[in-house]
Amino acid sequence: MIFAIFIPLLFACFVPILSKYKDKIHTGIFVLLIPFIIFLFFIPFIGSEFKPVYTSFNWIPSLDISLDFYLDGLSLLFVLLISGIGALVTLYSIFYLHKSERLGAFYVYLLMFMSAMLGVVLSDNVFVLYGFWELTSISSFLLIGYWHHREGSRYGALKSMLITVFGGLSLLGGLILLTVITGTTSIQEMIAQTDVILNSPYFSLIMAFIFLGAFTKSAQFPFHIWLPDAMEAPTPVSAYLHSATMVKAGIFLIARFSPIFNTSEWFFLIVSGIGILTLCWGSYMAVRQTDLKGILAFSTISQLGMIMAMLGFGTKAAIFAAAFHILNHATFKGSLFMIAGIVDHETGTRDIRKLGGLMTLMPISATLAFFGAFSMAGVPLPFLNGFYSKEMFFDVSLGLNEPTLLAADLLRQAIPYLAVLGSIFTFVYSMYLVFGTFTGEKHLDQLPVKPHEAPIGMLISPAILILGVIVIGLFPNLVNESFIAHTAEAISGKEVHKHIVFWHGFIPPLYMSLIVVIFGAGLYIYRKKWTDIYLFIPGQLSFNKVYDRFVEGLETYSAKITNSYMNDSLRRYVILIIGSIILFTFITMISTNGFAFHTNDLADFSITEVIVALVMAIAAVFTIFTRNKVAAILILGVVGYGLSLLFILYRAPDLALTQLVVETITLALFLLCFYHLPELQPRDESIGFKTTNGIISIGFGLLMTLVAVSSHSSKWFQPISNYFVENSKELGGGYNIVNVILVDFRGIDTLFEIVVLGIAALAIYGLVKLRYNKEAE
Amino acid sequence: MILRTTTTLIAFILFGFSIYLFLAGHSAPGGGFIGGLMTSAAILLMFMAYGHRAVTTILPINYRLLISIGLFIAVLTSVGSFLFGEPFLSQTFEYFYVPVLGEKELATALLFDLGVYFTVIGVSMTIILTIADDR
């Protein structure tokens, strides 16, 4: 099983080599083998005697992350869809993509996606699942942006990336919470601990996170907006990713976790509510589209909403219907996308307003499209699979348990009506899609290419899918016991038996279907009369606009916020730095009650010290207020010499000497640079700026005083200076304690201080000597 | 003229004083740092009195090289302690009998201080000369 997952990824490494020969042989022919082999590998698992298969490989045992793969009915359905439709799509793409395209890149991305998708549906370990989940997002991003020279492709790719990765990250949050609560990373073991999860305080958070992940991936309302823009991808990609596989990853996730969640009424409320809303909104919006793939995109959205709603119902019959519809939708939607691609390929346009009357020119495509679209609409014909799942949908929407939550109960009562409403629009857009393209007037002069029937190779894949539609439609019980029943069992956790029959007798679901057909046909025929409704709903209110405005706003506002404090003014930065130091230190001081003040440890002071200190203080104040720069330099010197005087008074001869000489040198340097120093002119500064400066500087001075006083007042340990005094002679061999400390006890400090001096000198030398003229360059 | 005459005198006094500060550092106020600063003050005085060209012919010293030499001496004395199986920067001292001066104490810390001394001279002279040479 692990090989089945990684074969596409491994094979992707050889695709670039094979694509070198693309002029002679189309790269897709090599690639075609891979999904076909996988499909053949998984086919034998179908059967009424199916038992889940489990394999495990160590990956990161210390984090309890291992490559656990679990094949049950649910995974089997998806695996067969992925590999089967994957093979058909590859076959289709051989004829769809010209050899002048970047075939190597295309098939590498496609195989990457295939691996990722197989990994998602087979993983039992939540983190492995998440890894594959993100790989689907990335490969989908690459595929949507395949024609990267187009603006629309890049926009669509970015949009889908942002939305699905947003959901993916929230999924990760949910999975981490699940892991923390249950203490395991295996999904099956989590399901075994359902009560622990249900009773945990994080339950609602987990549910919200996982639902966000699933809804964004499966294009549920209001995250559906990326899917129509993803139609910029090549059509095989749209057929594969955006109808059959990736958009069902969210469905898969909900189905996979539904044994845990479906006992909660919130599960019904959220999943079914969002699903039914998506169904109605998607089908309503699909009628408005003029692009063939746009119609199909919104149709996918609405069908996904329908599956989601059925999963939310949580009854056995509903789950069975959902599993059945996953299969049905993949067959007819994949074929419809391929036919849309054929139409695009053979006429040069996908705009339904320019198309029409293609039935006689492209009879095979037209026939296939009729079957696909009628199946999608759920027309009551005994050879179309869409009808069965639609009628099951109506059936289960009527047979819901009465929930206790008021909102859930309201939803339960509204669901049948909403289901019919959504289905009416589904009928309308299906008819619109097929009749708008293949019947009516011909506009041959408006088409860029003269239309003709597609090559036979291109028609094989949709034909096989339509064959599936008809076979399942004629013999629905063929896939029932052996296949779909296992899927439903895996989702619900209970044994499911169901017999699919076409004719139930005169029961409500049939009347609902008839209502759908009658109203749908009426609405389709008179569609010109009511299209003005779209001017009011949604009118200007589009979620695309919300998204665009959000993304733009994010950029402009973050730029504004950054520019508001990063204004390149050093003064501003100094204010910010000092201000935050003041703020945080004050807060720490107050919150830890750190201020202390004792007078019992103070030394006496003489009048000399007071005089020196006063002189220094006065000099410092003068330095601030003087307008003359020579005066400022000299007065600053007074402070320095005062300091060395203080050193003498406090009996630190080495310091005094050094301070004296250093002060002299600094003064000399200041005077050397005299001409380069800025003029001390009074600046035109606002009073606010000056007051801020004043407050900041006074605050900082105050703060430092407080810190100094407090630290002096709270001595917790004996100073270590006694050791130096006692040992400087014995150990260091000198009487000058300061010097012995500098060169002996703490020599390493001195070593690096002289290194600092050396670097400073070299830097000055470099700055002065290596000065390039900007003009000379 | 007065400046030059006095400089001849004062420069030697300064040199002497700085060397005294340097050597006495271990037991009296002073040391490599202040000694180096004093020496460079003396050299600077000569620069001011005699001009750039004259001093460079008398004292053909590359001060940037002096920085490297000083750092090298300092590092070497610190690494030297490894030879005797001691940790980095272990210092030791011994009393020697020097014929003329009598019994004297010599510490390896003095060698380290010599490194400091040279570095400080090099640094201060480099800075001042570079800035003074500019323009």
Coordinates of N, CA and C in Angstrom, one line a residue, chain A residues 90-285:
Chain A
T90 N -5.3 11.6 -17.3 CA -4.0 11.6 -17.9 C -4.2 11.3 -19.4
L91 N -5.0 10.3 -19.7 CA -5.3 9.9 -21.1 C -5.9 11.1 -21.8
Y92 N -6.8 11.8 -21.2 CA -7.4 13.0 -21.8 C -6.4 14.1 -22.1
S93 N -5.5 14.2 -21.1 CA -4.5 15.3 -21.2 C -3.5 15.1 -22.3
I94 N -3.3 13.8 -22.6 CA -2.4 13.5 -23.7 C -2.9 14.1 -25.0
F95 N -4.2 14.2 -25.2 CA -4.7 14.8 -26.4 C -5.0 16.2 -26.2
Y96 N -5.2 16.6 -25.0 CA -5.6 18.0 -24.7 C -4.4 18.9 -24.8
L97 N -3.3 18.5 -24.2 CA -2.1 19.4 -24.1 C -1.2 19.2 -25.3
H98 N -0.8 20.3 -25.9 CA 0.0 20.2 -27.1 C 1.5 19.9 -26.6
K99 N 2.2 19.3 -27.6 CA 3.6 19.0 -27.2 C 4.5 20.2 -26.9
S100 N 4.0 21.4 -27.4 CA 4.8 22.5 -27.1 C 4.7 23.1 -25.7
E101 N 3.7 22.6 -25.0 CA 3.5 23.0 -23.6 C 4.7 22.4 -22.7
R102 N 4.8 23.0 -21.5 CA 5.8 22.4 -20.6 C 5.2 21.1 -20.0
L103 N 5.3 20.1 -20.7 CA 4.7 18.8 -20.3 C 5.4 18.3 -19.0
G104 N 6.7 18.4 -19.0 CA 7.4 17.8 -17.8 C 6.8 18.4 -16.5
A105 N 6.7 19.7 -16.5 CA 6.2 20.4 -15.3 C 4.8 19.9 -15.0
F106 N 4.0 19.9 -16.0 CA 2.6 19.5 -15.8 C 2.5 18.1 -15.2
Y107 N 3.2 17.1 -15.7 CA 3.0 15.8 -15.2 C 3.7 15.6 -13.8
V108 N 4.8 16.4 -13.6 CA 5.4 16.4 -12.2 C 4.3 16.8 -11.2
Y109 N 3.7 18.0 -11.5 CA 2.7 18.5 -10.6 C 1.6 17.5 -10.4
L110 N 1.1 17.0 -11.5 CA 0.0 16.1 -11.5 C 0.3 14.8 -10.6
L111 N 1.5 14.3 -10.8 CA 1.8 13.1 -10.0 C 2.0 13.4 -8.6
M112 N 2.6 14.6 -8.3 CA 2.7 15.1 -6.9 C 1.3 15.1 -6.3
F113 N 0.4 15.7 -7.0 CA -1.0 15.8 -6.5 C -1.6 14.4 -6.2
M114 N -1.3 13.5 -7.2 CA -1.9 12.2 -7.0 C -1.4 11.5 -5.8
S115 N -0.1 11.6 -5.6 CA 0.5 11.0 -4.3 C -0.1 11.7 -3.1
A116 N -0.2 13.0 -3.1 CA -0.7 13.7 -2.0 C -2.1 13.3 -1.6
M117 N -2.9 13.2 -2.7 CA -4.3 12.8 -2.5 C -4.5 11.4 -2.0
L118 N -3.7 10.5 -2.5 CA -3.7 9.1 -2.0 C -3.3 9.1 -0.6
G119 N -2.3 9.9 -0.3 CA -1.8 10.0 1.1 C -2.9 10.5 2.1
V120 N -3.6 11.5 1.6 CA -4.6 12.1 2.5 C -5.7 11.0 2.8
V121 N -6.1 10.3 1.8 CA -7.3 9.4 2.1 C -6.8 8.1 2.8
L122 N -5.5 7.8 2.6 CA -5.1 6.5 3.3 C -4.5 6.7 4.6
S123 N -4.1 7.9 5.0 CA -3.3 8.1 6.2 C -4.2 7.8 7.4
D124 N -3.6 7.2 8.4 CA -4.3 7.0 9.7 C -3.7 7.9 10.7
N125 N -2.5 8.4 10.5 CA -1.8 9.3 11.4 C -2.2 10.7 11.1
V126 N -2.7 11.5 12.0 CA -3.2 12.8 11.7 C -2.1 13.7 11.1
F127 N -0.9 13.6 11.6 CA 0.1 14.5 11.1 C 0.6 14.2 9.7
V128 N 0.6 12.9 9.4 CA 0.9 12.5 8.0 C -0.2 12.9 7.1
L129 N -1.5 12.8 7.6 CA -2.6 13.3 6.9 C -2.5 14.8 6.6
Y130 N -2.1 15.5 7.6 CA -1.9 17.0 7.4 C -0.8 17.3 6.4
G131 N 0.3 16.5 6.5 CA 1.4 16.7 5.5 C 0.9 16.5 4.1
F132 N 0.2 15.5 3.9 CA -0.3 15.2 2.5 C -1.4 16.3 2.1
W133 N -2.1 16.7 3.1 CA -3.2 17.7 2.9 C -2.5 19.0 2.3
E134 N -1.4 19.4 3.0 CA -0.8 20.6 2.5 C -0.1 20.4 1.1
L135 N 0.3 19.2 0.9 CA 0.9 18.9 -0.4 C -0.1 19.0 -1.5
T136 N -1.4 18.6 -1.2 CA -2.4 18.8 -2.2 C -2.6 20.3 -2.5
S137 N -2.6 21.1 -1.4 CA -2.7 22.6 -1.6 C -1.6 23.1 -2.5
I138 N -0.4 22.7 -2.2 CA 0.7 23.2 -3.0 C 0.7 22.8 -4.4
S139 N 0.4 21.5 -4.6 CA 0.4 21.0 -6.0 C -0.8 21.6 -6.8
S140 N -1.9 21.8 -6.1 CA -3.0 22.4 -6.7 C -2.7 23.9 -7.1
F141 N -1.9 24.5 -6.2 CA -1.5 25.9 -6.5 C -0.6 25.9 -7.8
L142 N 0.3 24.9 -7.9 CA 1.1 24.9 -9.1 C 0.3 24.6 -10.3
L143 N -0.7 23.7 -10.2 CA -1.4 23.4 -11.4 C -2.3 24.5 -11.8
I144 N -2.9 25.2 -10.9 CA -3.8 26.3 -11.3 C -3.0 27.4 -12.0
G145 N -1.8 27.6 -11.4 CA -0.9 28.6 -12.1 C -0.1 28.1 -13.2
Y146 N -0.5 27.0 -13.8 CA 0.3 26.3 -14.8 C 0.6 27.3 -16.0
W147 N -0.4 28.0 -16.5 CA -0.1 29.0 -17.5 C 0.2 30.3 -16.8
H148 N 1.4 30.4 -16.3 CA 1.7 31.5 -15.3 C 1.9 32.8 -16.0
H149 N 1.9 32.8 -17.4 CA 2.0 34.1 -18.1 C 0.7 34.8 -18.1
R150 N -0.4 34.1 -17.6 CA -1.7 34.7 -17.6 C -2.0 35.3 -16.2
E151 N -2.5 36.6 -16.2 CA -2.8 37.3 -15.0 C -3.8 36.5 -14.2
G152 N -4.9 36.0 -14.9 CA -6.0 35.3 -14.2 C -5.5 34.0 -13.5
S153 N -4.6 33.3 -14.2 CA -4.0 32.1 -13.5 C -3.3 32.4 -12.2
R154 N -2.5 33.4 -12.3 CA -1.8 33.7 -11.1 C -2.7 34.2 -10.0
Y155 N -3.7 35.0 -10.3 CA -4.7 35.4 -9.3 C -5.4 34.2 -8.7
G156 N -5.9 33.3 -9.6 CA -6.6 32.2 -9.1 C -5.8 31.3 -8.2
A157 N -4.5 31.1 -8.7 CA -3.6 30.2 -7.9 C -3.4 30.8 -6.5
L158 N -3.1 32.1 -6.5 CA -2.9 32.8 -5.2 C -4.1 32.7 -4.3
K159 N -5.2 32.9 -4.9 CA -6.5 32.9 -4.1 C -6.7 31.6 -3.5
S160 N -6.6 30.5 -4.3 CA -6.9 29.2 -3.8 C -5.8 28.8 -2.7
M161 N -4.6 29.3 -3.0 CA -3.5 29.0 -2.0 C -3.8 29.6 -0.7
L162 N -4.2 30.9 -0.7 CA -4.4 31.6 0.6 C -5.6 31.0 1.3
I163 N -6.7 30.7 0.6 CA -7.8 30.2 1.3 C -7.6 28.7 1.8
T164 N -7.1 27.9 1.0 CA -6.9 26.5 1.4 C -5.8 26.4 2.5
V165 N -4.8 27.2 2.4 CA -3.8 27.1 3.4 C -4.3 27.7 4.7
F166 N -5.1 28.7 4.6 CA -5.7 29.2 5.9 C -6.5 28.1 6.5
G167 N -7.3 27.3 5.7 CA -8.0 26.2 6.3 C -7.1 25.1 6.8
G168 N -6.0 24.9 6.0 CA -5.1 23.8 6.4 C -4.5 24.1 7.7
L169 N -4.1 25.3 7.9 CA -3.5 25.6 9.2 C -4.4 25.5 10.4
S170 N -5.7 25.9 10.1 CA -6.6 25.7 11.2 C -6.9 24.2 11.5
L171 N -6.9 23.4 10.4 CA -7.0 22.0 10.6 C -5.8 21.5 11.4
L172 N -4.6 22.0 11.2 CA -3.5 21.6 12.0 C -3.7 21.8 13.5
G173 N -4.3 23.0 13.7 CA -4.6 23.4 15.1 C -5.6 22.3 15.7
G174 N -6.6 22.0 15.0 CA -7.6 21.0 15.4 C -6.9 19.7 15.7
L175 N -6.1 19.3 14.8 CA -5.4 18.0 14.9 C -4.5 17.9 16.1
I176 N -3.8 19.0 16.4 CA -2.9 19.1 17.5 C -3.7 19.0 18.8
L177 N -4.8 19.7 18.9 CA -5.7 19.6 20.1 C -6.2 18.2 20.3
L178 N -6.6 17.6 19.2 CA -7.1 16.2 19.3 C -6.0 15.3 19.8
T179 N -4.8 15.5 19.3 CA -3.7 14.7 19.8 C -3.4 14.9 21.3
V180 N -3.4 16.1 21.7 CA -3.2 16.5 23.1 C -4.2 15.8 24.0
I181 N -5.5 15.9 23.5 CA -6.6 15.3 24.4 C -6.5 13.8 24.5
T182 N -6.3 13.2 23.3 CA -6.4 11.7 23.3 C -5.1 11.0 23.6
G183 N -4.0 11.8 23.4 CA -2.7 11.1 23.6 C -2.3 10.1 22.5
T184 N -3.0 10.2 21.4 CA -2.6 9.4 20.3 C -2.6 10.2 19.0
T185 N -1.9 9.7 18.0 CA -1.9 10.4 16.7 C -2.7 9.6 15.7
S186 N -3.2 8.5 16.1 CA -3.9 7.6 15.1 C -5.4 8.0 15.1
I187 N -6.0 8.1 13.9 CA -7.4 8.5 13.8 C -8.3 7.4 14.3
Q188 N -7.9 6.1 14.0 CA -8.8 5.0 14.5 C -8.8 5.0 16.1
E189 N -7.6 5.2 16.7 CA -7.6 5.3 18.1 C -8.4 6.4 18.7
M190 N -8.4 7.6 17.9 CA -9.2 8.7 18.4 C -10.7 8.4 18.3
I191 N -11.1 7.7 17.3 CA -12.5 7.3 17.2 C -12.9 6.4 18.3
A192 N -11.9 5.6 18.8 CA -12.2 4.7 19.9 C -12.4 5.5 21.2
Q193 N -11.8 6.7 21.2 CA -11.9 7.5 22.4 C -12.9 8.7 22.3
T194 N -14.0 8.4 21.6 CA -14.9 9.5 21.3 C -15.4 10.2 22.5
D195 N -15.7 9.5 23.6 CA -16.3 10.2 24.8 C -15.3 11.1 25.3
V196 N -14.0 10.7 25.3 CA -13.0 11.6 25.9 C -13.0 13.0 25.1
I197 N -13.1 12.9 23.8 CA -13.1 14.1 22.9 C -14.4 14.9 23.2
L198 N -15.5 14.2 23.2 CA -16.8 14.9 23.4 C -16.9 15.6 24.7
N199 N -16.2 15.1 25.7 CA -16.3 15.7 27.1 C -15.2 16.7 27.3
S200 N -14.3 16.8 26.4 CA -13.1 17.7 26.7 C -13.6 19.2 26.5
P201 N -12.9 20.0 27.2 CA -13.3 21.5 27.2 C -13.0 22.1 25.8
Y202 N -12.1 21.4 25.0 CA -11.7 22.0 23.7 C -12.6 21.5 22.6
F203 N -13.7 20.8 22.9 CA -14.4 20.1 21.9 C -14.9 21.1 20.8
S204 N -15.5 22.2 21.2 CA -16.0 23.1 20.2 C -14.9 23.7 19.4
L205 N -13.8 23.9 20.0 CA -12.6 24.5 19.3 C -12.1 23.5 18.2
I206 N -12.0 22.3 18.7 CA -11.6 21.2 17.7 C -12.5 21.2 16.5
M207 N -13.8 21.2 16.9 CA -14.8 21.0 15.8 C -14.7 22.2 14.8
A208 N -14.6 23.4 15.4 CA -14.5 24.6 14.6 C -13.3 24.6 13.7
F209 N -12.1 24.2 14.2 CA -10.9 24.1 13.5 C -11.0 23.1 12.3
I210 N -11.4 21.9 12.7 CA -11.5 20.9 11.6 C -12.5 21.3 10.6
F211 N -13.6 21.8 11.0 CA -14.6 22.2 10.0 C -14.1 23.3 9.1
L212 N -13.3 24.2 9.6 CA -12.8 25.3 8.8 C -11.9 24.7 7.7
G213 N -11.0 23.7 8.2 CA -10.2 23.1 7.2 C -11.0 22.4 6.1
A214 N -12.0 21.7 6.5 CA -12.8 20.9 5.5 C -13.6 21.9 4.6
F215 N -14.1 22.9 5.2 CA -15.0 23.8 4.4 C -14.2 24.6 3.4
T216 N -13.0 25.0 3.8 CA -12.2 25.8 2.8 C -11.7 24.9 1.7
K217 N -11.4 23.6 2.0 CA -10.9 22.7 1.0 C -12.0 22.3 0.0
S218 N -13.2 22.1 0.6 CA -14.3 21.6 -0.2 C -15.1 22.8 -0.8
A219 N -14.6 24.0 -0.7 CA -15.3 25.1 -1.3 C -16.7 25.3 -0.8
Q220 N -16.8 25.3 0.5 CA -18.2 25.5 1.1 C -18.4 27.0 1.3
F221 N -19.6 27.4 1.4 CA -20.0 28.8 1.6 C -19.4 29.2 3.0
P222 N -18.7 30.4 3.1 CA -18.4 31.4 2.1 C -17.0 31.2 1.5
F223 N -16.4 30.1 1.7 CA -15.0 29.9 1.2 C -15.0 29.3 -0.2
H224 N -16.2 29.4 -0.9 CA -16.3 28.8 -2.2 C -15.6 29.6 -3.3
I225 N -15.2 30.8 -2.9 CA -14.8 31.8 -4.0 C -13.6 31.4 -4.7
W226 N -12.8 30.5 -4.1 CA -11.5 30.2 -4.9 C -11.8 29.3 -6.0
L227 N -12.9 28.5 -5.9 CA -13.1 27.4 -7.0 C -13.3 28.0 -8.3
P228 N -14.3 29.0 -8.5 CA -14.5 29.5 -9.8 C -13.2 30.1 -10.4
D229 N -12.4 30.7 -9.6 CA -11.1 31.3 -10.1 C -10.1 30.2 -10.5
A230 N -10.2 29.1 -9.8 CA -9.3 28.0 -10.1 C -9.6 27.4 -11.5
M231 N -10.6 27.9 -12.2 CA -10.9 27.3 -13.5 C -9.9 27.8 -14.6
E232 N -9.0 28.7 -14.2 CA -8.0 29.2 -15.1 C -7.0 28.0 -15.4
A233 N -7.1 27.0 -14.6 CA -6.1 25.9 -14.8 C -6.5 25.1 -16.1
P234 N -5.5 24.4 -16.7 CA -5.9 23.6 -17.8 C -7.1 22.6 -17.5
T235 N -7.9 22.4 -18.5 CA -9.1 21.6 -18.2 C -8.9 20.2 -17.5
P236 N -7.9 19.5 -17.9 CA -7.7 18.2 -17.2 C -7.5 18.4 -15.7
V237 N -6.9 19.5 -15.4 CA -6.7 19.8 -13.9 C -8.0 20.1 -13.3
S238 N -8.8 20.9 -14.0 CA -10.2 21.2 -13.4 C -11.0 20.0 -13.3
A239 N -10.9 19.1 -14.3 CA -11.7 17.9 -14.2 C -11.2 17.0 -13.1
Y240 N -9.9 17.0 -12.9 CA -9.4 16.0 -11.9 C -9.5 16.6 -10.5
L241 N -8.8 17.8 -10.3 CA -8.7 18.3 -9.0 C -10.1 18.9 -8.5
H242 N -10.7 19.7 -9.4 CA -11.7 20.6 -8.9 C -13.1 20.0 -9.2
S243 N -13.1 18.7 -9.6 CA -14.5 18.1 -9.6 C -14.4 16.8 -8.8
A244 N -13.4 16.0 -9.0 CA -13.4 14.7 -8.5 C -12.6 14.5 -7.2
T245 N -11.5 15.1 -7.1 CA -10.6 14.7 -6.0 C -10.4 15.7 -4.9
M246 N -9.7 16.8 -5.2 CA -9.2 17.7 -4.1 C -10.4 18.3 -3.4
V247 N -11.4 18.7 -4.1 CA -12.5 19.4 -3.4 C -13.3 18.4 -2.6
K248 N -13.0 17.1 -2.8 CA -13.7 16.1 -2.0 C -12.8 15.8 -0.8
A249 N -11.6 16.4 -0.7 CA -10.8 16.1 0.5 C -11.5 16.6 1.8
G250 N -12.2 17.7 1.7 CA -12.9 18.2 2.8 C -14.1 17.3 3.2
I251 N -14.7 16.8 2.2 CA -15.8 15.8 2.4 C -15.2 14.6 3.1
F252 N -14.1 14.2 2.6 CA -13.4 13.0 3.2 C -13.1 13.3 4.6
L253 N -12.6 14.5 4.9 CA -12.2 14.8 6.3 C -13.5 14.7 7.2
I254 N -14.6 15.3 6.8 CA -15.8 15.3 7.6 C -16.3 13.9 7.8
A255 N -16.2 13.1 6.7 CA -16.6 11.7 6.7 C -15.8 10.9 7.7
R256 N -14.5 11.2 7.6 CA -13.5 10.4 8.4 C -13.7 10.7 9.9
F257 N -14.0 12.0 10.2 CA -14.2 12.3 11.6 C -15.6 12.3 12.1
S258 N -16.5 11.9 11.2 CA -17.9 12.0 11.6 C -18.3 10.9 12.7
P259 N -17.6 9.8 12.8 CA -17.9 8.9 14.0 C -17.7 9.7 15.3
I260 N -16.7 10.6 15.3 CA -16.5 11.3 16.6 C -17.5 12.4 16.8
F261 N -17.8 13.1 15.7 CA -18.6 14.3 15.9 C -20.1 14.1 15.7
N262 N -20.6 13.1 15.0 CA -22.0 13.1 14.6 C -23.0 12.9 15.7
T263 N -22.5 12.6 16.9 CA -23.4 12.6 18.0 C -23.8 14.0 18.5
S264 N -23.0 14.9 18.2 CA -23.2 16.3 18.6 C -24.2 17.0 17.7
E265 N -25.2 17.7 18.2 CA -26.2 18.3 17.4 C -25.6 19.5 16.6
W266 N -24.5 20.0 17.2 CA -23.8 21.1 16.4 C -23.3 20.6 15.1
F267 N -22.9 19.4 15.1 CA -22.4 18.8 13.8 C -23.4 18.9 12.8
F268 N -24.6 18.5 13.1 CA -25.8 18.6 12.2 C -26.0 20.0 11.8
L269 N -26.1 20.8 12.8 CA -26.4 22.3 12.5 C -25.4 22.9 11.6
I270 N -24.1 22.7 11.9 CA -23.1 23.4 11.1 C -22.9 22.8 9.8
V271 N -22.7 21.5 9.8 CA -22.3 20.8 8.5 C -23.5 20.8 7.6
S272 N -24.7 20.4 8.1 CA -25.9 20.5 7.2 C -26.3 21.9 6.8
G273 N -26.2 22.8 7.8 CA -26.6 24.2 7.5 C -25.7 24.7 6.4
I274 N -24.4 24.6 6.6 CA -23.5 25.2 5.6 C -23.7 24.5 4.3
G275 N -23.8 23.1 4.4 CA -24.0 22.4 3.1 C -25.2 22.8 2.3
I276 N -26.3 22.9 3.0 CA -27.5 23.2 2.3 C -27.5 24.6 1.7
L277 N -26.8 25.5 2.5 CA -26.7 26.9 2.1 C -25.8 26.9 0.8
T278 N -24.7 26.1 0.9 CA -23.8 26.1 -0.3 C -24.5 25.5 -1.5
L279 N -25.4 24.5 -1.3 CA -26.1 23.9 -2.4 C -27.0 24.9 -3.0
C280 N -27.7 25.7 -2.3 CA -28.6 26.7 -2.9 C -27.9 27.8 -3.5
W281 N -26.9 28.3 -2.8 CA -26.1 29.5 -3.3 C -25.4 29.1 -4.6
G282 N -24.7 27.9 -4.6 CA -23.9 27.5 -5.7 C -24.8 27.3 -6.9
S283 N -25.9 26.6 -6.7 CA -26.8 26.3 -7.9 C -27.4 27.6 -8.4
Y284 N -27.8 28.5 -7.5 CA -28.3 29.8 -7.9 C -27.3 30.6 -8.7
M285 N -26.1 30.6 -8.2 CA -25.0 31.4 -8.9 C -24.6 30.8 -10.2

